[in-house]
mmCIF file of C-alpha atoms and ligand atoms in Angstrom:
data_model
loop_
_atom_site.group_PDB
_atom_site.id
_atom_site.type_symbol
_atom_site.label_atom_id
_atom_site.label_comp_id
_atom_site.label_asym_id
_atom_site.label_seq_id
_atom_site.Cartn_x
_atom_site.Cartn_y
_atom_site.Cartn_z
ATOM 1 C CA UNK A 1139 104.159 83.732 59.574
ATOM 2 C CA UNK A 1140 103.804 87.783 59.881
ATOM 3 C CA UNK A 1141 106.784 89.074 61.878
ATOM 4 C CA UNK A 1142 106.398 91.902 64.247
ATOM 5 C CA UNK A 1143 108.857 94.867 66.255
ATOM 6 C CA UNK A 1144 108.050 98.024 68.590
ATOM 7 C CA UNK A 1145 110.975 100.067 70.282
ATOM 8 C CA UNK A 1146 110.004 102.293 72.725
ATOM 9 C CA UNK A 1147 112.215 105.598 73.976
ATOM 10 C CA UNK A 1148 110.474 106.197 77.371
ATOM 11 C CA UNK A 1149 107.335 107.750 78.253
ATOM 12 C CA UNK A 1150 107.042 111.623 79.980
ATOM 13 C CA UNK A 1151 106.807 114.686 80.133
ATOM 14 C CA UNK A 1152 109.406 115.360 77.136
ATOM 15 C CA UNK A 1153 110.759 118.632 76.506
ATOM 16 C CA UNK A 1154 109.913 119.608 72.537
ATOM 17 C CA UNK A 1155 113.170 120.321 71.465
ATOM 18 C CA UNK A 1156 113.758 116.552 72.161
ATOM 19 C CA UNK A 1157 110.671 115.283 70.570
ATOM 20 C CA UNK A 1158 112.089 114.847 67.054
ATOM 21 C CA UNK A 1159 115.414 113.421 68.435
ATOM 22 C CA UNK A 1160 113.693 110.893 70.651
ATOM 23 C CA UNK A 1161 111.605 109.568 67.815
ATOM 24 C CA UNK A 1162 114.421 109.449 65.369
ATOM 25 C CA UNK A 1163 116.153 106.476 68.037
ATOM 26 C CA UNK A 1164 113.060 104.946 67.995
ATOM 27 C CA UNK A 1165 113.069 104.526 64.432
ATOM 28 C CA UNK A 1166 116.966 103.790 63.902
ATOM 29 C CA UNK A 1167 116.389 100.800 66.838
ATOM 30 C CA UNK A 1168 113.829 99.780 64.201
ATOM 31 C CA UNK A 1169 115.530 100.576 61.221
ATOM 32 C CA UNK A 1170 118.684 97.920 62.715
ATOM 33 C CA UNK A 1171 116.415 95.128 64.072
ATOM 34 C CA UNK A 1172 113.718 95.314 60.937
ATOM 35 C CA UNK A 1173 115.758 93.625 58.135
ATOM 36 C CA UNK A 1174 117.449 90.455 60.453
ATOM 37 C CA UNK A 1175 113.780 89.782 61.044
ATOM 38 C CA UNK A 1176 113.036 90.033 57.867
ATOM 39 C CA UNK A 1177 115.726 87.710 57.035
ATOM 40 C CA UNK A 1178 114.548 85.059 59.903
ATOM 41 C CA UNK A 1179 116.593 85.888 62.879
ATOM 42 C CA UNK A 1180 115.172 85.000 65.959
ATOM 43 C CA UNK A 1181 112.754 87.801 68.208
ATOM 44 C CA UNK A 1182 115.510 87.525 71.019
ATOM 45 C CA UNK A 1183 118.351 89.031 68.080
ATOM 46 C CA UNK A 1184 115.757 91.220 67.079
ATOM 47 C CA UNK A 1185 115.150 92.898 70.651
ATOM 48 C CA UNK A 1186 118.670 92.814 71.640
ATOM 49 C CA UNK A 1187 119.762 94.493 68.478
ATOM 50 C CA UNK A 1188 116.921 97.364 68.745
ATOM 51 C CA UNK A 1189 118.086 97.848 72.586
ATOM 52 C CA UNK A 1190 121.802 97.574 72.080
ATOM 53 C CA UNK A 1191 121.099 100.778 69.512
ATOM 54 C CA UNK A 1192 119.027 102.474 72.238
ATOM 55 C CA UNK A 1193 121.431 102.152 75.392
ATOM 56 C CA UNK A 1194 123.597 103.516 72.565
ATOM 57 C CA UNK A 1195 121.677 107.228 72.632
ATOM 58 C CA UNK A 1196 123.092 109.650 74.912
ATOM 59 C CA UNK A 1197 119.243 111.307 74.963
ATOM 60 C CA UNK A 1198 117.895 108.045 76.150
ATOM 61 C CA UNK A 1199 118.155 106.623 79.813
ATOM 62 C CA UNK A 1200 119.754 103.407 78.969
ATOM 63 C CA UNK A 1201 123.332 102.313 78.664
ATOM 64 C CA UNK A 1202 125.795 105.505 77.714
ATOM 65 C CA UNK A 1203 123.516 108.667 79.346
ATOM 66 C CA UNK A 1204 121.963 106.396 81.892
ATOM 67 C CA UNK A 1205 120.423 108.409 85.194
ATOM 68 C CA UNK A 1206 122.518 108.802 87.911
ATOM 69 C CA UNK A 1207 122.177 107.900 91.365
ATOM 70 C CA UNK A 1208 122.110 110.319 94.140
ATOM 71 C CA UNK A 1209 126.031 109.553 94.270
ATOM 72 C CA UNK A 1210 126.601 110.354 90.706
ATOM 73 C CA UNK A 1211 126.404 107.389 89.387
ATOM 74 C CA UNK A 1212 125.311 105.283 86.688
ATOM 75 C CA UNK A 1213 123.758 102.090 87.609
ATOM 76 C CA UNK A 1214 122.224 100.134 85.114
ATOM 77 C CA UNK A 1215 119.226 97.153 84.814
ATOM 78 C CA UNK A 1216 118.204 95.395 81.991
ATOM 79 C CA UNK A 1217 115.717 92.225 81.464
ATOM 80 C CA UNK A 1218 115.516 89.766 78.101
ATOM 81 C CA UNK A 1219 112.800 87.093 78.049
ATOM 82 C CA UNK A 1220 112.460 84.968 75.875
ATOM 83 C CA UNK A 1221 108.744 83.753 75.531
ATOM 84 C CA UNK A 1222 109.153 80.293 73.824
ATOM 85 C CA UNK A 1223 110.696 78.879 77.366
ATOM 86 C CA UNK A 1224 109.671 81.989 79.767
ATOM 87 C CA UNK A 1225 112.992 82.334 80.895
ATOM 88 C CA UNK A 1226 114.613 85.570 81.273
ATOM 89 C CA UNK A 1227 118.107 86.585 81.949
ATOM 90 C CA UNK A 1228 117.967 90.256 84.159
ATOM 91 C CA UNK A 1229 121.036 91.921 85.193
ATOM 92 C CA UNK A 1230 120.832 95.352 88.321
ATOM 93 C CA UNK A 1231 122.995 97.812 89.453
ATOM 94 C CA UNK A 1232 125.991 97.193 87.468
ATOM 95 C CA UNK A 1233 127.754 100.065 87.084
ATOM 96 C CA UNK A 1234 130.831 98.933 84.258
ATOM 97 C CA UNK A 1235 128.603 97.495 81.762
ATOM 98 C CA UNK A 1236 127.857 99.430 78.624
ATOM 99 C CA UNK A 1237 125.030 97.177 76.904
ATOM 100 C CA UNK A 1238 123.391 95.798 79.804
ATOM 101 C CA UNK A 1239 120.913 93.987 77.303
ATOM 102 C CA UNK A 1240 123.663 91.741 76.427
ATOM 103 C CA UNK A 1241 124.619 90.898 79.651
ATOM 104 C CA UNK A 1242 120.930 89.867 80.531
ATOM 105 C CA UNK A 1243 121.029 87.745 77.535
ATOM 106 C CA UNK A 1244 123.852 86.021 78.769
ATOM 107 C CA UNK A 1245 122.545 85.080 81.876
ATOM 108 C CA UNK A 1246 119.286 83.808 79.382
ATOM 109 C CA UNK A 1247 121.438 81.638 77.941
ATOM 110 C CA UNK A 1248 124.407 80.429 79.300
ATOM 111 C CA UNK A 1249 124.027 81.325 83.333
ATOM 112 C CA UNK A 1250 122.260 78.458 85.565
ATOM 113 C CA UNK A 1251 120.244 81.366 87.657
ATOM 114 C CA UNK A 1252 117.853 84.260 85.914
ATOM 115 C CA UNK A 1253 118.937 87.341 88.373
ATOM 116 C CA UNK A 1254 122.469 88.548 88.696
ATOM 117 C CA UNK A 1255 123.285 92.013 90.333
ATOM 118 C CA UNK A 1256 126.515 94.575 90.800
ATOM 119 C CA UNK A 1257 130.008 93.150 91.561
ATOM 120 C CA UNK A 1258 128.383 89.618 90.885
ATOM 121 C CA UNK A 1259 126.944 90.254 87.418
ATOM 122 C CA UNK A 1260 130.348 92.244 86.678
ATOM 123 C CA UNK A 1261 131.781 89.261 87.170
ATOM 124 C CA UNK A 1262 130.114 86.867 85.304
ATOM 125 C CA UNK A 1263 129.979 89.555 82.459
ATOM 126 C CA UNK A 1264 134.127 89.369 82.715
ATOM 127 C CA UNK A 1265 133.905 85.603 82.617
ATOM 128 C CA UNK A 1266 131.776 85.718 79.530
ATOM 129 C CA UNK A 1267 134.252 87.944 78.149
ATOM 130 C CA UNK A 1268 132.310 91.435 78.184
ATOM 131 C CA UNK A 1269 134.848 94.071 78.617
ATOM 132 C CA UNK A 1270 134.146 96.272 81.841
ATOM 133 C CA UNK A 1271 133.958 100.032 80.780
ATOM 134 C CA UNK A 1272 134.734 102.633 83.812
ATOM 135 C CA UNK A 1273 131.757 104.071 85.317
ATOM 136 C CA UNK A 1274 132.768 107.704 84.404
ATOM 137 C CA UNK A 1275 132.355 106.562 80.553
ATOM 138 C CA UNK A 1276 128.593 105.777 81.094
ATOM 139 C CA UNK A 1277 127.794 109.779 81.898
ATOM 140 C CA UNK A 1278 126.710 111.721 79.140
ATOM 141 C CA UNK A 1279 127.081 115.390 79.259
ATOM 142 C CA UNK A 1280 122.944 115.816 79.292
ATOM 143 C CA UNK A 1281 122.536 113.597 82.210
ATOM 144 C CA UNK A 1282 125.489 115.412 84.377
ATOM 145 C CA UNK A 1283 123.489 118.963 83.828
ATOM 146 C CA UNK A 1284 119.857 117.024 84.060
ATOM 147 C CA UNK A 1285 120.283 115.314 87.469
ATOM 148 C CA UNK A 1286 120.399 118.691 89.504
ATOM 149 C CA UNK A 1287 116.700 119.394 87.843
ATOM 150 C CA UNK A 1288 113.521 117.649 89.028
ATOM 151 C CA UNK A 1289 111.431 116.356 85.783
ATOM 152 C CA UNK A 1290 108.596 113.946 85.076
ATOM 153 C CA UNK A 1291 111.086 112.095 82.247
ATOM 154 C CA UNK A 1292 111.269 107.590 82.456
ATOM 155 C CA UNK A 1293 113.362 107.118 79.095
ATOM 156 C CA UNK A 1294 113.933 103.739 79.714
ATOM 157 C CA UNK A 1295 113.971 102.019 76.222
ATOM 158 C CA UNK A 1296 112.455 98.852 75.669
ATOM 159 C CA UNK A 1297 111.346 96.376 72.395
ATOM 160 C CA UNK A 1298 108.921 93.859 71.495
ATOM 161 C CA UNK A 1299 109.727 91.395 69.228
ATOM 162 C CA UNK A 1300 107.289 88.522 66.813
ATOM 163 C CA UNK A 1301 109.562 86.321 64.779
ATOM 164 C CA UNK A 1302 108.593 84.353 61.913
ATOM 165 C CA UNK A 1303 108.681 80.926 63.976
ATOM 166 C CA UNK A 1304 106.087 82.734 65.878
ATOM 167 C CA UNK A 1305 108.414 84.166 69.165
ATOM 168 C CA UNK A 1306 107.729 86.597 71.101
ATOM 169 C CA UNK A 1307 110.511 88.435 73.107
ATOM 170 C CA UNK A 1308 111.196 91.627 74.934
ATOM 171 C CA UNK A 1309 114.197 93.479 76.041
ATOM 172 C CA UNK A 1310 114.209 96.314 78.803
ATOM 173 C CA UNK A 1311 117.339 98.595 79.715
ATOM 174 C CA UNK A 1312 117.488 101.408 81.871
ATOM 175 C CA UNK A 1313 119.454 103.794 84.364
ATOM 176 C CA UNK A 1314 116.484 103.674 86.704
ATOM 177 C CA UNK A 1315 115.642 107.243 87.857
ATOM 178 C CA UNK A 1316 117.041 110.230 88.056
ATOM 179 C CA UNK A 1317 118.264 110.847 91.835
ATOM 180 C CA UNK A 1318 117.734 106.854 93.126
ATOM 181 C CA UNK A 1319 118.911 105.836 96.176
ATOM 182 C CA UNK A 1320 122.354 103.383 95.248
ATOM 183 C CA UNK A 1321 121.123 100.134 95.037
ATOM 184 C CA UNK A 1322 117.340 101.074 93.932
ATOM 185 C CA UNK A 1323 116.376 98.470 91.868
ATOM 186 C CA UNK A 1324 112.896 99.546 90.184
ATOM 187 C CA UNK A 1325 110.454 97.652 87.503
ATOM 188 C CA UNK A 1326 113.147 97.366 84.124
ATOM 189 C CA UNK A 1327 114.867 94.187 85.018
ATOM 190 C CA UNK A 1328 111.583 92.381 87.201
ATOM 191 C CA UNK A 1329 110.178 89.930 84.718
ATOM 192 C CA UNK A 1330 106.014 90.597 84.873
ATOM 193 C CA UNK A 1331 106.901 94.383 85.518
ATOM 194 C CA UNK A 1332 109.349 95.790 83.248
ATOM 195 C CA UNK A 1333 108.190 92.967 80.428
ATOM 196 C CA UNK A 1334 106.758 89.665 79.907
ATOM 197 C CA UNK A 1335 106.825 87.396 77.009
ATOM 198 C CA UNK A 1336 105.078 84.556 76.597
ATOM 199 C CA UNK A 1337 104.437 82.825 72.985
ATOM 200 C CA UNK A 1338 100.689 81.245 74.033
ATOM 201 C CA UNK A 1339 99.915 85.063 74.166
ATOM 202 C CA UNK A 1340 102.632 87.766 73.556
ATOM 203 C CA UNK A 1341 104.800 90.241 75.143
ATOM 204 C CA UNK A 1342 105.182 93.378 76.693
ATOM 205 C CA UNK A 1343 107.144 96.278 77.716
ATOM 206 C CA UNK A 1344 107.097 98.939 80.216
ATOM 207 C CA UNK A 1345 108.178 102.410 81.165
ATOM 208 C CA UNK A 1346 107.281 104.755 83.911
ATOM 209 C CA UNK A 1347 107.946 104.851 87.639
ATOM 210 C CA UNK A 1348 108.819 101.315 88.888
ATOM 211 C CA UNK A 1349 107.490 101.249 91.872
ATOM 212 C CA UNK A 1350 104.191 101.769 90.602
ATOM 213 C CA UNK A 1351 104.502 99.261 87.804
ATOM 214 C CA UNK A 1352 106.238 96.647 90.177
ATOM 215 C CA UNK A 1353 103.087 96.791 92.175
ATOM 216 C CA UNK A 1354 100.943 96.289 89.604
ATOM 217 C CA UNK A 1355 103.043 93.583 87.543
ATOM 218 C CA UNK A 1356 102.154 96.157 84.655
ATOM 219 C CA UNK A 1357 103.388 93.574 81.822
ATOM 220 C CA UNK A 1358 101.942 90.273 83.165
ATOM 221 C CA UNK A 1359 99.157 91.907 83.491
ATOM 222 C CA UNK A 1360 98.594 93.051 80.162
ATOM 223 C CA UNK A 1361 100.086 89.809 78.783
ATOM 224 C CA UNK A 1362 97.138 88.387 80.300
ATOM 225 C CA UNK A 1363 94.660 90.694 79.031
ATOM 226 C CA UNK A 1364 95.412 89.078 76.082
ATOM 227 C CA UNK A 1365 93.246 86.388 76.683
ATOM 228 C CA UNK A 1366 90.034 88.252 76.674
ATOM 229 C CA UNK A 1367 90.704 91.680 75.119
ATOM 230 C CA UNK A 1368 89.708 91.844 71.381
ATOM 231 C CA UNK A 1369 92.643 93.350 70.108
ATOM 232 C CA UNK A 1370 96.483 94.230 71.480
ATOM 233 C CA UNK A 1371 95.396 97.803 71.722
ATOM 234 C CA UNK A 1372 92.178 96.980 74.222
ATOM 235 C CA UNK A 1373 94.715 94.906 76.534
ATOM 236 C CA UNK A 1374 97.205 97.851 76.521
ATOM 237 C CA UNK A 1375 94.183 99.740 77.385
ATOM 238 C CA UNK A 1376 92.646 97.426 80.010
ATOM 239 C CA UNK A 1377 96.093 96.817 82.143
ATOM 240 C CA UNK A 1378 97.116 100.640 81.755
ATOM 241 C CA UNK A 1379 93.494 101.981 83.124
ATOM 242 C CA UNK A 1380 94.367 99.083 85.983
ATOM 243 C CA UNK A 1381 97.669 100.302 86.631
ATOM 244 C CA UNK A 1382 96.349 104.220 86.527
ATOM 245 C CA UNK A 1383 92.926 103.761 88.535
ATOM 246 C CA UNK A 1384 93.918 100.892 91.148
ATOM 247 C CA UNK A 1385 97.419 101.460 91.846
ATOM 248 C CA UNK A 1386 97.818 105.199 91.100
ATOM 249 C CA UNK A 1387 100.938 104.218 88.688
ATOM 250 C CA UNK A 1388 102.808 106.281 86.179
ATOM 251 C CA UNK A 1389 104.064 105.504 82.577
ATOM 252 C CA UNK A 1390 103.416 103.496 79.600
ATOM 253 C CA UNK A 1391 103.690 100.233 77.914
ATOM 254 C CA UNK A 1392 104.062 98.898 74.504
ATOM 255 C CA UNK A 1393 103.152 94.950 73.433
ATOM 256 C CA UNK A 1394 102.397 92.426 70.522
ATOM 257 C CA UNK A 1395 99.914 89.673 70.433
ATOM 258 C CA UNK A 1396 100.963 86.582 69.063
ATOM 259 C CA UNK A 1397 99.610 87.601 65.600
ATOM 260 C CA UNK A 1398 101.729 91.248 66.170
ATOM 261 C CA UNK A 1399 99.008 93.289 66.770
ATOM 262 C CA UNK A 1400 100.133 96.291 68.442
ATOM 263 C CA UNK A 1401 99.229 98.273 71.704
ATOM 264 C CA UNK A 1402 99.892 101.334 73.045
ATOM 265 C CA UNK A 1403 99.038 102.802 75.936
ATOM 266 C CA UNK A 1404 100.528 105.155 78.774
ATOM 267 C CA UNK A 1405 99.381 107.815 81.033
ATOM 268 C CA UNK A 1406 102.022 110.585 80.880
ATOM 269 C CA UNK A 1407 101.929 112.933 78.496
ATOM 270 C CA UNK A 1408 104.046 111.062 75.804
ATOM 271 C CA UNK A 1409 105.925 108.174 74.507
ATOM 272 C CA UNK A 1410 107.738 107.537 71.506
ATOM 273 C CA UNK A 1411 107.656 104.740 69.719
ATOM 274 C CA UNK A 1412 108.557 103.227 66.368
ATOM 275 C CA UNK A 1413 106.931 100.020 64.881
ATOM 276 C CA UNK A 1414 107.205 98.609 61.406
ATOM 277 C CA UNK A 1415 103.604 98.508 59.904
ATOM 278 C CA UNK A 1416 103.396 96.380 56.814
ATOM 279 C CA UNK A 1417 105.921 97.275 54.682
ATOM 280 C CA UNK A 1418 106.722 100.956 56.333
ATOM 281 C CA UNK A 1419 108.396 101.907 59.660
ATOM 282 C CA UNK A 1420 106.173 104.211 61.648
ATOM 283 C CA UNK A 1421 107.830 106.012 63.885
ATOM 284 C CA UNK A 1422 106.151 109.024 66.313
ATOM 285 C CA UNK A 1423 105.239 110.453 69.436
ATOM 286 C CA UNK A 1424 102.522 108.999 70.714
ATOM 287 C CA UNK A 1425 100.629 111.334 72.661
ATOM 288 C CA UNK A 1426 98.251 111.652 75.438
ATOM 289 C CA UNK A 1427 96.405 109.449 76.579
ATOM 290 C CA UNK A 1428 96.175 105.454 74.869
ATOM 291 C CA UNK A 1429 96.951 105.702 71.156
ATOM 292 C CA UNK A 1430 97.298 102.728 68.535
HETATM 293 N N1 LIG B 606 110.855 102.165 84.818
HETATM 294 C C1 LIG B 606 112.141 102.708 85.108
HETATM 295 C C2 LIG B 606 112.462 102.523 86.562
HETATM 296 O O1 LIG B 606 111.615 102.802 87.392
HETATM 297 C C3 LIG B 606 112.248 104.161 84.757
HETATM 298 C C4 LIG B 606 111.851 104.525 83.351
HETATM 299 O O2 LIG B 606 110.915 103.963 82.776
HETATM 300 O O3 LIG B 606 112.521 105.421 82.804
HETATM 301 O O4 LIG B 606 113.564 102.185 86.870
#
């Protein structure tokens, strides 16, 4: 069975003297994930080991160099579904945790609800033994001198996964945006917004403005396209002319089909993304406009 992975690093407006380091992420998030597959681990390892180096880059809003709230703070959501059962673990507004995609696969697996948020995901993280990190440790330098500009950036990271059992999974993490209201909760961590898996079909990830994709269900949505569209690409293309035309929404999305075709499609100016293509990791800024 052909194995497939796509990391995204958030689609915008991205300054150019980013562009090279954003895509590099992308393809180290590959570059850690590609050879487990390979080796037959499972499409949930592979998307929480891609994210877990993402939320790791202080250029990327996820983890370490998350946005901050309009208090200064770093509040963090992240979503893991698993497409073989359709459940998802989802963890919001926790403000201690440093790989929030871990957390959200702990809830996957070993909580009895999907949904856990602030003090009460903090604490379930403690009694799963995740270390709590203080909130000042989350701010990156970047973000501190960032949030007192006003730009058209969503780096939320994200990655789809195809295992060789024929999985699908994705994994979502983000700060949220720049300047949120505490307790703003947007699209990353909303199974059917921020990212849907589901094995009949395959999975998909989201970036952009959350309101706008929570509306829309961006990921369900293209998940679904699946059934009709004759390629990943033309379902990217399908849900993110929806998502543009009908609901006026911003960003991007990245998916698999269950064979791991890949689609790409957004409606800001760029997104980068790394994917492994036969034998090669491609890794690049994928630019205006939908772009396979
Ligand atoms: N979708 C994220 C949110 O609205 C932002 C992003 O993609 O960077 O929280």
């Amino acid at each position: 069975m052909a194995f497939g992975l796509i990391v995204h690093g958030g689609a915008g407006d991205i300054e150019p003297h980013e562009h090279a380091e954003r895509v590099a992420a992308c393809r180290s998030a590959v570059e850690a994930a590609l050879e487990p597959l390979r080796q037959g681990a499972s499409a949930i390892d592979a998307v929480e080991i891609a994210v877990r180096v993402l939320e790791s880059h202080p250029l990327l809003n996820a983890g370490y160099g998350g946005a901050l709230n309009r208090d200064g703070v770093v509040e963090l959501d992240a979503l893991l579904m698993d497409g073989r059962t359709q459940r998802f673990g989802a963890v919001a507004a926790v403000q201690q945790i440093e790989h929030p995609v871990s957390l959200a696969r702990a809830i996957l697996e070993r909580c009895e609800h999907h949904f856990l948020v602030g003090a009460g995901a903090e604490r379930f993280a403690v009694e799963q033994g995740f270390g709590l990190v203080a909130p000042e440790s989350l701010i990156s330098p970047r973000r501190a001198a960032r949030a007192a500009r006003e730009t058209e950036q969503h780096d939320t990271v994200g990655a789809v996964a195809l295992d060789h059992a024929g999985n699908v999974a994705v994994a979502v993490s983000t700060g949220g945006l720049d300047g949120k209201l505490p307790g703003r909760v947007g699209d990353s961590p909303v199974a059917g917004a921020g990212g849907y898996a589901d094995n009949t079909l395959g999975a998909a990830c989201a970036t952009g403005i959350g309101e706008g994709i929570m509306r829309a269900l961006l990921t369900f949505r293209a998940v679904q396209s699946l059934e009709n569209a004759e390629s990943a690409q033309a379902a990217a293309e399908q849900a993110m002319s929806i998502f543009t035309h009908r609901f006026g929404g911003v960003g991007g999305l990245i998916m698999l089909d269950k064979q791991g075709g890949i689609g790409i499609a957004h409606n800001t100016k760029y997104l980068p993304v790394a994917f492994v293509a036969g034998d090669r990791i491609v890794a690049r800024l994928s630019g205006q406009g939908a772009d396979a």
